[in-house]
XYZ file of C-alpha atoms in Angstrom:
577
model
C 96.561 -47.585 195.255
C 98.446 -44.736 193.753
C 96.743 -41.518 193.037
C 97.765 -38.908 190.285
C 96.890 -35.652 190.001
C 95.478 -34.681 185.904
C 93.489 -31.816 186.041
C 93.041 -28.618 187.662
C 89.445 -26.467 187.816
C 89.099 -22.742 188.506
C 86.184 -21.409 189.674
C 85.927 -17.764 191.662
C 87.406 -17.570 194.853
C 86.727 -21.399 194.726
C 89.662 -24.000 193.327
C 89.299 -27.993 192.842
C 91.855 -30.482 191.872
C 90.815 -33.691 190.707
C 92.954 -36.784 191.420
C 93.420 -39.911 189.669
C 94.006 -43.327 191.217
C 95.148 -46.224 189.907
C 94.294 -49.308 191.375
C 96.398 -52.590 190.685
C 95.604 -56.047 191.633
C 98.020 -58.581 193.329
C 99.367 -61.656 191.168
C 100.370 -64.480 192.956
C 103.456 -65.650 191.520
C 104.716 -69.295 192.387
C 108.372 -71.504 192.673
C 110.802 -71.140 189.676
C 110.400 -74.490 187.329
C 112.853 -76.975 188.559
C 115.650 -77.644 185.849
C 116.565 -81.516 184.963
C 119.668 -82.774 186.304
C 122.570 -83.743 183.929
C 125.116 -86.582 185.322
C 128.426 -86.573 184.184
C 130.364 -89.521 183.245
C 133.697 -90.175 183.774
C 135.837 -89.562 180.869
C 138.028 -92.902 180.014
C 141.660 -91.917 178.243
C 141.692 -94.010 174.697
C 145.307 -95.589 174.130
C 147.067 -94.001 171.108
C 146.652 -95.991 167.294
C 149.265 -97.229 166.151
C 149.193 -96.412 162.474
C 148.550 -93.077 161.307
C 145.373 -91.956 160.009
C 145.369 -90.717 156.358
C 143.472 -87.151 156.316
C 142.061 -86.311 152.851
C 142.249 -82.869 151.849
C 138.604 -81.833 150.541
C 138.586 -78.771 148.522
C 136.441 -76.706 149.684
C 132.908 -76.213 147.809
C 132.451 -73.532 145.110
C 130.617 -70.145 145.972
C 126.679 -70.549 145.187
C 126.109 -67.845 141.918
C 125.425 -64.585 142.667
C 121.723 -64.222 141.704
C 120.734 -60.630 140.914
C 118.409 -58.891 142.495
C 115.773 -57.954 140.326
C 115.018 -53.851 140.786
C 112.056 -53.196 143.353
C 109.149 -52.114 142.081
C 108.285 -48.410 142.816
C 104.635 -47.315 143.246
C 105.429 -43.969 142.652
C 107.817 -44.168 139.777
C 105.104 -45.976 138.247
C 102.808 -43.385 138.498
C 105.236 -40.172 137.882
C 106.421 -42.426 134.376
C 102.905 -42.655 133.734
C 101.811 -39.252 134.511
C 104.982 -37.799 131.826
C 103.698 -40.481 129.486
C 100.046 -39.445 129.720
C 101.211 -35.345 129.476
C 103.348 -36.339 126.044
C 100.882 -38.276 124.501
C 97.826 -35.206 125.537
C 99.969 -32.470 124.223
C 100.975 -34.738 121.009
C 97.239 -35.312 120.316
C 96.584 -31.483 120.719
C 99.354 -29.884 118.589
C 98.673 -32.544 115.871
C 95.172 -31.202 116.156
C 95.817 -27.985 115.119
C 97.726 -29.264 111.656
C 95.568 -32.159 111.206
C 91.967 -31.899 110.207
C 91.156 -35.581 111.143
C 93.033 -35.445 114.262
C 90.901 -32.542 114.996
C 87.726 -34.758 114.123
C 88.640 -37.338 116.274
C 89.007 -35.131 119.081
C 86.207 -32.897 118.692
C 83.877 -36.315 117.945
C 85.083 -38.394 121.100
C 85.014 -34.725 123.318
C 88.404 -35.184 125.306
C 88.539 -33.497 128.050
C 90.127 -29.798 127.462
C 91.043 -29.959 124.734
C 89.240 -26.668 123.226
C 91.172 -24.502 126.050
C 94.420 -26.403 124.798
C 93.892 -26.090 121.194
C 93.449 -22.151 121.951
C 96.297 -22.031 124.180
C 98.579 -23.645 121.639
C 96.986 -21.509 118.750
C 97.468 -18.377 120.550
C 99.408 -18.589 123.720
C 103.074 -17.607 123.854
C 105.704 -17.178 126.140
C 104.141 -14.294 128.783
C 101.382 -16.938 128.832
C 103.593 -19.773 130.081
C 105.237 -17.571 132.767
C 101.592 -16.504 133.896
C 100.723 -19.662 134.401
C 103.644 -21.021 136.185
C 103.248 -17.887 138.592
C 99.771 -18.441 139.275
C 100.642 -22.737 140.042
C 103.700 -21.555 142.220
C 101.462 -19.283 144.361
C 98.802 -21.976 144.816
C 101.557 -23.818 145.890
C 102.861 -21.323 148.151
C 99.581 -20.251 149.408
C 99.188 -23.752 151.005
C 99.315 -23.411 154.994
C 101.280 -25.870 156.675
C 99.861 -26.870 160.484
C 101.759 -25.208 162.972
C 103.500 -27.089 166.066
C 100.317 -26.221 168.333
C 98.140 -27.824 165.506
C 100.071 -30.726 165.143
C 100.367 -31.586 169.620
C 96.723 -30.308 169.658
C 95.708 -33.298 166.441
C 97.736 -36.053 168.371
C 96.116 -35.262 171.384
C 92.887 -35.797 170.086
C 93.629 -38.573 167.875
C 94.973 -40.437 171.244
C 91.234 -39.463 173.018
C 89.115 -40.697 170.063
C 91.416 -44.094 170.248
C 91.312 -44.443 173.419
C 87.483 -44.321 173.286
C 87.481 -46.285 170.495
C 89.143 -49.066 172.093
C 87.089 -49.182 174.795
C 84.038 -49.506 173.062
C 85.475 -51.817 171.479
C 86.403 -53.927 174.132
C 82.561 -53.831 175.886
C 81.230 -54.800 172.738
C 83.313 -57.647 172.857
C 83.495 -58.101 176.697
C 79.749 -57.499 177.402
C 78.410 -60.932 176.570
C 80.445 -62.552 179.028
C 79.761 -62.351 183.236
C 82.477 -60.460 185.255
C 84.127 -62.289 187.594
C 85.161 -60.736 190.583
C 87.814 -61.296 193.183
C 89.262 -64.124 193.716
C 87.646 -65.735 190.370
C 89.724 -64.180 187.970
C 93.284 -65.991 187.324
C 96.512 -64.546 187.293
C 96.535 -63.660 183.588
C 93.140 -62.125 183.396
C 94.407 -60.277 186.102
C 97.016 -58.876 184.630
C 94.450 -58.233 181.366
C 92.164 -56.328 183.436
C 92.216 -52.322 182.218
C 93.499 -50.042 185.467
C 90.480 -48.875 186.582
C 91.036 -44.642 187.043
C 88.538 -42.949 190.012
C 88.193 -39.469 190.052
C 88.213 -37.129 193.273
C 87.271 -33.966 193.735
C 87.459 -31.315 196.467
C 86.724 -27.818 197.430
C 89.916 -25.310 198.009
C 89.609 -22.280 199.240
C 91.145 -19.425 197.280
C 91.902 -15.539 197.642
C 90.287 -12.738 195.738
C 90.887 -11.688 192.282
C 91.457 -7.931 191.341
C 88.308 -6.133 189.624
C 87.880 -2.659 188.295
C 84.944 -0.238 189.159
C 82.416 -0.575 186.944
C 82.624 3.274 186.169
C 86.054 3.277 185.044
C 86.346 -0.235 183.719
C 84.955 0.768 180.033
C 87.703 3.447 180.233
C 90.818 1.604 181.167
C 93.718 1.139 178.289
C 94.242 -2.230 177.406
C 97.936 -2.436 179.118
C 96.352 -1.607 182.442
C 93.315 -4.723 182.268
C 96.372 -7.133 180.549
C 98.021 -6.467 183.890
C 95.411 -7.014 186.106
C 94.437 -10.534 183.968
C 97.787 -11.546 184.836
C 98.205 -10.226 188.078
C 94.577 -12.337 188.896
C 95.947 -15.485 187.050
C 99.339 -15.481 189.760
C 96.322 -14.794 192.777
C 94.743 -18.008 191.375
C 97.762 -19.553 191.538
C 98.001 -19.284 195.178
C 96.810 -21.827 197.688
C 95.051 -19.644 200.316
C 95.398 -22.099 202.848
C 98.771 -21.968 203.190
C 98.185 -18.254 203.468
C 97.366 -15.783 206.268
C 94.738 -13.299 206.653
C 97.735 -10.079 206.316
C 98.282 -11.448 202.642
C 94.091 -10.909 202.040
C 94.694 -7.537 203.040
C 97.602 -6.912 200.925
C 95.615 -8.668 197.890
C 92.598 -5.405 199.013
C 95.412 -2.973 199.075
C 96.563 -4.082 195.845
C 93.409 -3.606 194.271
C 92.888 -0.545 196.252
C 95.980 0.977 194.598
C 95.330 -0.432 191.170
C 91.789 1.244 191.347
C 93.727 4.147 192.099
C 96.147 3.972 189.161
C 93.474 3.414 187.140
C 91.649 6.210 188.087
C 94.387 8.183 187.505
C 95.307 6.908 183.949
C 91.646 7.538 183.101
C 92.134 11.618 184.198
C 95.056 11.704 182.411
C 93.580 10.094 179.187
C 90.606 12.337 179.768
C 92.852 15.435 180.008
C 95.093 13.970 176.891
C 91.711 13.598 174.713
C 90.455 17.425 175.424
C 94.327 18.460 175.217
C 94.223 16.221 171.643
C 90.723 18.205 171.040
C 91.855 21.698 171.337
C 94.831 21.028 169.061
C 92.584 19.563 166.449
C 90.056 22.478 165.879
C 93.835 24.888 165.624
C 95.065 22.734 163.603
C 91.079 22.264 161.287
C 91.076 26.082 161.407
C 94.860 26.399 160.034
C 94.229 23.577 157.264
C 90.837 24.833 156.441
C 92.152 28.314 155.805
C 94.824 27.158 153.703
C 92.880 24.710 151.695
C 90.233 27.773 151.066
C 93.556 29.669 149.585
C 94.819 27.012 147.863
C 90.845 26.701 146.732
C 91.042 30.072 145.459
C 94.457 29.856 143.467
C 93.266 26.811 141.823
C 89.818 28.128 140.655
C 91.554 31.038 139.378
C 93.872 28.795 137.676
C 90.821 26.771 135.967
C 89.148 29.420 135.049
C 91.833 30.805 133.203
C 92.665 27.931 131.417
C 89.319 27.587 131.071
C 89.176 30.380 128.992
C 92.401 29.930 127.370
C 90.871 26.404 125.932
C 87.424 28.239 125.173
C 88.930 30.720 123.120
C 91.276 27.979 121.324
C 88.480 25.654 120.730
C 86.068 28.603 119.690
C 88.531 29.343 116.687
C 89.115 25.836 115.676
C 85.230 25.101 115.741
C 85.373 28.632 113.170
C 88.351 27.002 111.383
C 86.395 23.932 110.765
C 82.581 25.612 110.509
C 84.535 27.874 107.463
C 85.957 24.978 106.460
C 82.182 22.663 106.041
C 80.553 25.714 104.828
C 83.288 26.032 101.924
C 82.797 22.328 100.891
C 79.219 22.472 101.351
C 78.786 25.727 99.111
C 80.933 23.686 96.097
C 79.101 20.940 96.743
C 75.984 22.056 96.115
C 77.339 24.260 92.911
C 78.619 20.805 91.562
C 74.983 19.578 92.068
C 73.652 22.058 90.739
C 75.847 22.082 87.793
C 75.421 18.472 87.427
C 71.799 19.154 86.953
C 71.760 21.668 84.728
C 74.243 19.932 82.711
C 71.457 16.251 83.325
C 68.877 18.730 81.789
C 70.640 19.999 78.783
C 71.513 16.748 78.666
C 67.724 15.502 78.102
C 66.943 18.270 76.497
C 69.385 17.791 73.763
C 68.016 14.167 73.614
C 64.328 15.224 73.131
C 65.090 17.607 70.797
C 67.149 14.750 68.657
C 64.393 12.492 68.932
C 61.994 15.145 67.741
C 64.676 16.039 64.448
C 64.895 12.442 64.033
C 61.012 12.085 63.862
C 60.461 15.086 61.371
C 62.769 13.467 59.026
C 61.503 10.342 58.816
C 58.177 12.279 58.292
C 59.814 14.153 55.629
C 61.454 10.615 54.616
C 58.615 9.076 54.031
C 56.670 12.251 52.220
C 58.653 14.367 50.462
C 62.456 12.760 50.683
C 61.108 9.304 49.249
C 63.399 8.685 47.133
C 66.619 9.968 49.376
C 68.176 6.208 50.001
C 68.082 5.757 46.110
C 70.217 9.068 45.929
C 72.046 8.212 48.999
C 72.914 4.776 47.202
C 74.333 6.462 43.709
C 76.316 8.855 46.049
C 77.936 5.721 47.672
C 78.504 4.222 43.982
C 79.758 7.623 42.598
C 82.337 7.963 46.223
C 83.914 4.495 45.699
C 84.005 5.165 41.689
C 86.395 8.796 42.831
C 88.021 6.386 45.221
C 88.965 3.796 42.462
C 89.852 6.466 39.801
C 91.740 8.383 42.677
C 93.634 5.374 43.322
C 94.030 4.748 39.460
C 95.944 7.877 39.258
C 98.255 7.720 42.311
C 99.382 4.094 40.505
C 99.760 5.957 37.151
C 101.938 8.779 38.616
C 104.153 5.990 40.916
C 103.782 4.148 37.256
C 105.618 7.277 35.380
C 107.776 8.295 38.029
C 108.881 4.645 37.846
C 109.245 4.448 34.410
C 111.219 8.037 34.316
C 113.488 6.735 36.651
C 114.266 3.394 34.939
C 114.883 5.019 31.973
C 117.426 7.560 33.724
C 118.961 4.501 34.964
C 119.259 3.031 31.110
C 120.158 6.183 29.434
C 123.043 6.103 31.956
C 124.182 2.319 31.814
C 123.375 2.216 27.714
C 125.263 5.513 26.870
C 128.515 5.067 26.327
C 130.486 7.757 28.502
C 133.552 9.937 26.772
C 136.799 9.986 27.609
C 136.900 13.585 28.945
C 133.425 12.990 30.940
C 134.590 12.318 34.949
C 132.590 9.009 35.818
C 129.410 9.199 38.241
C 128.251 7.494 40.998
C 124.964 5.009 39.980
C 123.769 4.511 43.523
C 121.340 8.249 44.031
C 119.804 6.843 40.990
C 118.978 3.330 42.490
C 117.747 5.527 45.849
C 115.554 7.570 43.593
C 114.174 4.471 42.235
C 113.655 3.214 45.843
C 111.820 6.288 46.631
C 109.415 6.359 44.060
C 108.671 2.546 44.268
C 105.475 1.281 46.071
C 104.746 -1.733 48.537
C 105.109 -4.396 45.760
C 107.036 -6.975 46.824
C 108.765 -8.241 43.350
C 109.706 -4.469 43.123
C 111.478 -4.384 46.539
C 113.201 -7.257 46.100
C 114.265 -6.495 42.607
C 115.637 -3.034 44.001
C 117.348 -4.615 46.590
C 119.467 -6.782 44.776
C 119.905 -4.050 42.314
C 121.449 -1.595 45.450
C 123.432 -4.303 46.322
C 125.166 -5.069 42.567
C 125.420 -1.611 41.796
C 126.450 -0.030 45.002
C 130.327 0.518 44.146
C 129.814 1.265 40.408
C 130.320 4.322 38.627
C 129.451 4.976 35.014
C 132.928 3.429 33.609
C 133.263 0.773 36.059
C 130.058 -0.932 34.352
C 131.430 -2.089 30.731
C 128.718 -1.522 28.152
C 127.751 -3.947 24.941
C 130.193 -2.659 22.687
C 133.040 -2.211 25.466
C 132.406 -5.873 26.330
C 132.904 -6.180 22.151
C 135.918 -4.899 22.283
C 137.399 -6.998 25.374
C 136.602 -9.950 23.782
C 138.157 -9.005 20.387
C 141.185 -8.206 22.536
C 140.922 -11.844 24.348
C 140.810 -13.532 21.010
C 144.594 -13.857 20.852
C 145.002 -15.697 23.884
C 142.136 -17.902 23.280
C 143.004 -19.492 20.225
C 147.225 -19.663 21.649
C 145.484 -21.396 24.671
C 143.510 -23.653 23.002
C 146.891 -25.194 21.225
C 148.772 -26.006 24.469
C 148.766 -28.998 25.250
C 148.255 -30.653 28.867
C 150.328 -30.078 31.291
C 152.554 -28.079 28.721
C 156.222 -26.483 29.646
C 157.725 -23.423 28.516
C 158.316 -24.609 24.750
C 154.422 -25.568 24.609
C 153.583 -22.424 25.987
C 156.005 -20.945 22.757
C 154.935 -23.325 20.321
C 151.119 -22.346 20.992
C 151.960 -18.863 20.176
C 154.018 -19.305 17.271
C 150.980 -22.140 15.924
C 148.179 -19.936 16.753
C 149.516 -16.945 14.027
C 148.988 -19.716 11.608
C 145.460 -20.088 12.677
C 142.737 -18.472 10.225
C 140.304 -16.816 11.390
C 136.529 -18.580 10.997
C 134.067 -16.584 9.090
C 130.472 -17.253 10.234
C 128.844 -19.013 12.626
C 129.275 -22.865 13.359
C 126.109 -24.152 16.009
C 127.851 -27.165 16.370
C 131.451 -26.455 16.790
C 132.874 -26.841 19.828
C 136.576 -25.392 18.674
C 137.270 -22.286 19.800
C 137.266 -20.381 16.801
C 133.214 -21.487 16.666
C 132.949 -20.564 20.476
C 134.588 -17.351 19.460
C 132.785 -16.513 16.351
C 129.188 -17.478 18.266
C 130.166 -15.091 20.796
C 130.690 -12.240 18.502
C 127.654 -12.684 16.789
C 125.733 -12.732 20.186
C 127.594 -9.538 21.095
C 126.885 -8.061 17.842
C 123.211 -8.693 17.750
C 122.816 -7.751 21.755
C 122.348 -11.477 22.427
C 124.335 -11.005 25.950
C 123.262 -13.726 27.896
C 123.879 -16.074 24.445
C 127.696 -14.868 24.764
C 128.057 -15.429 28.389
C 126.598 -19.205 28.375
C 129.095 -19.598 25.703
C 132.026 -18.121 27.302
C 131.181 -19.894 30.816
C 131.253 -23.101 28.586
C 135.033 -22.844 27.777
C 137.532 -25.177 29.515
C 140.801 -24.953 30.799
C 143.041 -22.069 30.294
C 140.637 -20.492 27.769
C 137.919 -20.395 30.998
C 140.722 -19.001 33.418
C 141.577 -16.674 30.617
C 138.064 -15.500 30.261
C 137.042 -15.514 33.853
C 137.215 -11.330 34.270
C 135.127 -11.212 31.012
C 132.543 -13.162 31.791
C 132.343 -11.567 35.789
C 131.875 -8.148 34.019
C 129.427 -9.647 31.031
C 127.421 -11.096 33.969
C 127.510 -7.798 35.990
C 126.019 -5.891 32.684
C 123.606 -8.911 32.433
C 122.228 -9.095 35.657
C 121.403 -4.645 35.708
C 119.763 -5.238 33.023
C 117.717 -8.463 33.819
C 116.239 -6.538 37.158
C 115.723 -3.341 35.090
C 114.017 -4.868 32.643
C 111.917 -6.777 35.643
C 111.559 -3.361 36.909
C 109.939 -2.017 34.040
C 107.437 -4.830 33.702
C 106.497 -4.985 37.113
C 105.441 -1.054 37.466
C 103.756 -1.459 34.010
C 101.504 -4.346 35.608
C 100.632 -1.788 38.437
């Protein structure tokens, strides 16, 4: 039997121990197992062989393949892959949701689960967002309370109390159908299975008195003071008093005697501290309450004169503005009221045209019967002044026209003197162009006129009978260049000359000839009779040297020609006006 001590009761002036014994039964243990005998045999030498024994040399075998261990699988890899996977595809759904409009079907249709808060967040969230929200995670984190050491030893201990029961429950349930045996039934092993049966024993010990206040002073002892006496009690309960004598009672009484004492003491002293604490107080009210009454004082006084400052500011800007309203109001209304009187006039002007309007067509229709007829012949009469008007303005451009062209003749057609300087045609083609309407076969006719005569003068534009004369003077070389022959030297170009004395001269005019004295004889008579374009067709017809001959002839015949082609077209055209 052995006997432990587990557990200790106070009670006052009274301690108990309880005791624990274990009780173990005997096992009766019996001989060691006998071991078999081995006899040894007496070891007979064998005689050496005589010839040697081959040894063959066997390789040795080849190292099994390495096979490679295939990786382990890991639970929570798995799930932390799968987790990241499931996060990407989420947040992949949801941003493709906000740029997608089916994507955004499909999500709103089969309702997964947040995804309006993550839509918004990835709409509108931003970086001070994030950060929030990693705070606020971190501190739920952080916020989490790990158990302390006590918590832990105080969980284990009950965990091994709940097992234990546990176990023994256990084994009656499983125990109780079968009879105990008892002594000297039970066999070795079921000996050894039997549970150590624990017995309990308890027992009265005497103990010496705890420390207690007064009941007076006990509500009015500091804290330090009962803290001391809680301990001082707990070391009394630690001592046995059976082991002690009655002189250490009477030292526990004086102790308390003197603590009482102390106690009673501290509690004057606190007493006289709290009226000491009082007295102080009220000076120290009084002072405060004086000087927050000042301090009162200089602040209203303060208020009220900003108060008043403000007042007097606000009281001139409410003026300001009041002037201000009253001003808009009073043009306001005058534009009102002018806008009315002006609406009335308005009306008024309209009634009284609606009342004209209806006399006349009562005088219309009575006395003024016959005022569209008149109003009709006045129409007829306007557009007849408009026609004649318009006749007249033609007639003058007509004359003024026609005065000009014939400026323009007098001064090609006249032959100038000798002594007369030579003058500049172009003001009279401007005056022309001045005079000359919006016709188009007039403007272009005037145009091209500008343009011929625009660096002519009065002797630099040959006239009929100057032209006359050049040719006459031309004849020579004609008829000595019709004689040479092609590609003639210098005694062709002699004998031409010397031949073309000989020549007569044709009298008349041939049609048909095509000799030069015929071309020359049909230009002279075109010439003569003021046939010019007849005389420059023929001279354009010559060949050879007689055309290279004639070439600044026929330039100036054509110049003449062409002035008076567009005068004459001139003259027509403002006659058709």
């Amino acid at each position: 039997m052995i006997r432990i001590a587990t557990s200790r009761c106070t009670l006052k002036g009274v301690r108990c121990f309880s005791t624990v014994s274990l009780k173990l039964n005997a096992k009766e243990v019996g001989k060691p197992p006998r071991l078999p005998e081995v006899r040894a045999e007496p070891l007979v030498p064998s005689p050496p062989s005589i010839t040697p024994i081959e040894t063959k040399v066997v390789p040795p075998p080849p190292p099994p393949p390495t096979v490679k261990k295939g990786k382990k699988f890991s639970l929570f890899g798995f799930l932390f892959k799968t987790s990241i996977l499931a996060v990407i595809v989420y947040g992949g759904t949801m941003y493709l949701a906000t740029k997608n409009d089916d994507v955004m079907d499909f999500v709103v249709d089969h309702e997964i689960p947040y995804h309006e808060e993550a839509i918004d967040f990835i709409e509108n969230g931003s970086y001070d967002d994030l950060e929030e929200l990693w705070y606020t995670i971190k501190g739920k984190f952080t916020d989490v309370k790990l158990p302390s050491k006590g918590d832990i030893e105080q969980f284990t201990s009950d965990l091994e109390h709940k097992s234990g029961d546990f176990i023994k429950e256990t084994k009656k349930k499983i125990t109780g159908a079968v009879e105990e045996r008892k002594g000297t039934d039970l066999t070795p092993v079921e000996q050894l299975q039997k549970p150590v049966e624990v017995e309990s024993i308890t027992r009265d010990v005497a103990r010496l008195p705890l420390i207690e206040l007064k009941s007076d002073i006990d509500s009015s002892v500091d804290k330090s003071v009962k803290q001391t006496i809680s301990s001082l009690n707990d070391l009394i309960q630690s001592i046995d008093a059976s082991s002690l004598s009655k002189t250490n009672s009477g030292l526990v009484k004086s102790i308390d005697s003197s603590i009482n004492q102390l106690a009673n003491k501290l509690n004057i002293l606190t007493k006289e501290f709290d009226n000491e604490l009082q007295n102080k107080l009220k000076v120290s009210q009084t002072e405060l309450l004086s000087s927050f009454t000042k301090k009162e004082l200089e602040l209203t006084e303060n208020l009220i004169y900003q108060f008043n400052q403000e007042k007097t500011q606000l009281e001139k800007r409410l003026n300001q503005r009041l002037e201000h309203e009253i001003k808009a109001a009073r043009e306001a209304i005058s534009q009102a009221a002018t806008n009315a009187v002006s609406m009335v006039r308005i009306e008024q002007t309209k009634n009284f045209e609606a009342l004209v309007t209806e006399r006349i067509n009562e005088e219309r229709n009575g006395r003024l019967a016959n005022l569209e007829k008149l109003n009709d012949k006045i129409n007829e009469l306007e557009k007849f002044a408009e026609n004649f008007e318009h006749q007249i303005v033609n007639n003058h451009k007509k004359t003024l026209i026609q005065q000009s062209v014939n400026k323009l003749k007098l001064l090609l057609l006249t032959p100038p003197e000798a002594s007369e300087r030579p003058k500049s045609i172009e003001p009279y083609v401007k005056a022309l162009k001045e005079v000359s309407t919006d016709d188009e076969v007039l403007n272009l006719a005037l145009k091209d006129l500008n343009i011929v005569l625009s660096k002519e003068s009065t002797h630099s534009l040959l006239t009929n009978a100057q032209l006359l004369t050049r040719w006459e003077q031309l004849e020579p070389d004609l008829r000595s260049s019709s004689l040479l022959p092609p590609n003639a030297g210098l005694l062709g170009h002699l004998a031409s000359v010397v031949f073309s004395k000989l020549l007569l001269p044709v009298k008349g005019v041939k049609e048909d000839g095509n000799d030069i004295e015929s071309v020359i004889g049909r230009v002279e008579s075109s010439l003569a009779r003021g046939q010019l374009d007849i005389a420059v067709e023929e001279a354009t017809n010559l060949k050879g040297w007689s055309r290279r001959l004639a070439n600044d002839w026929v330039v100036q015949a054509r110049k003449r020609l062409e002035v008076e082609f567009l005068l004459n077209l001139i003259e027509t055209e403002s006659r058709l006006l």
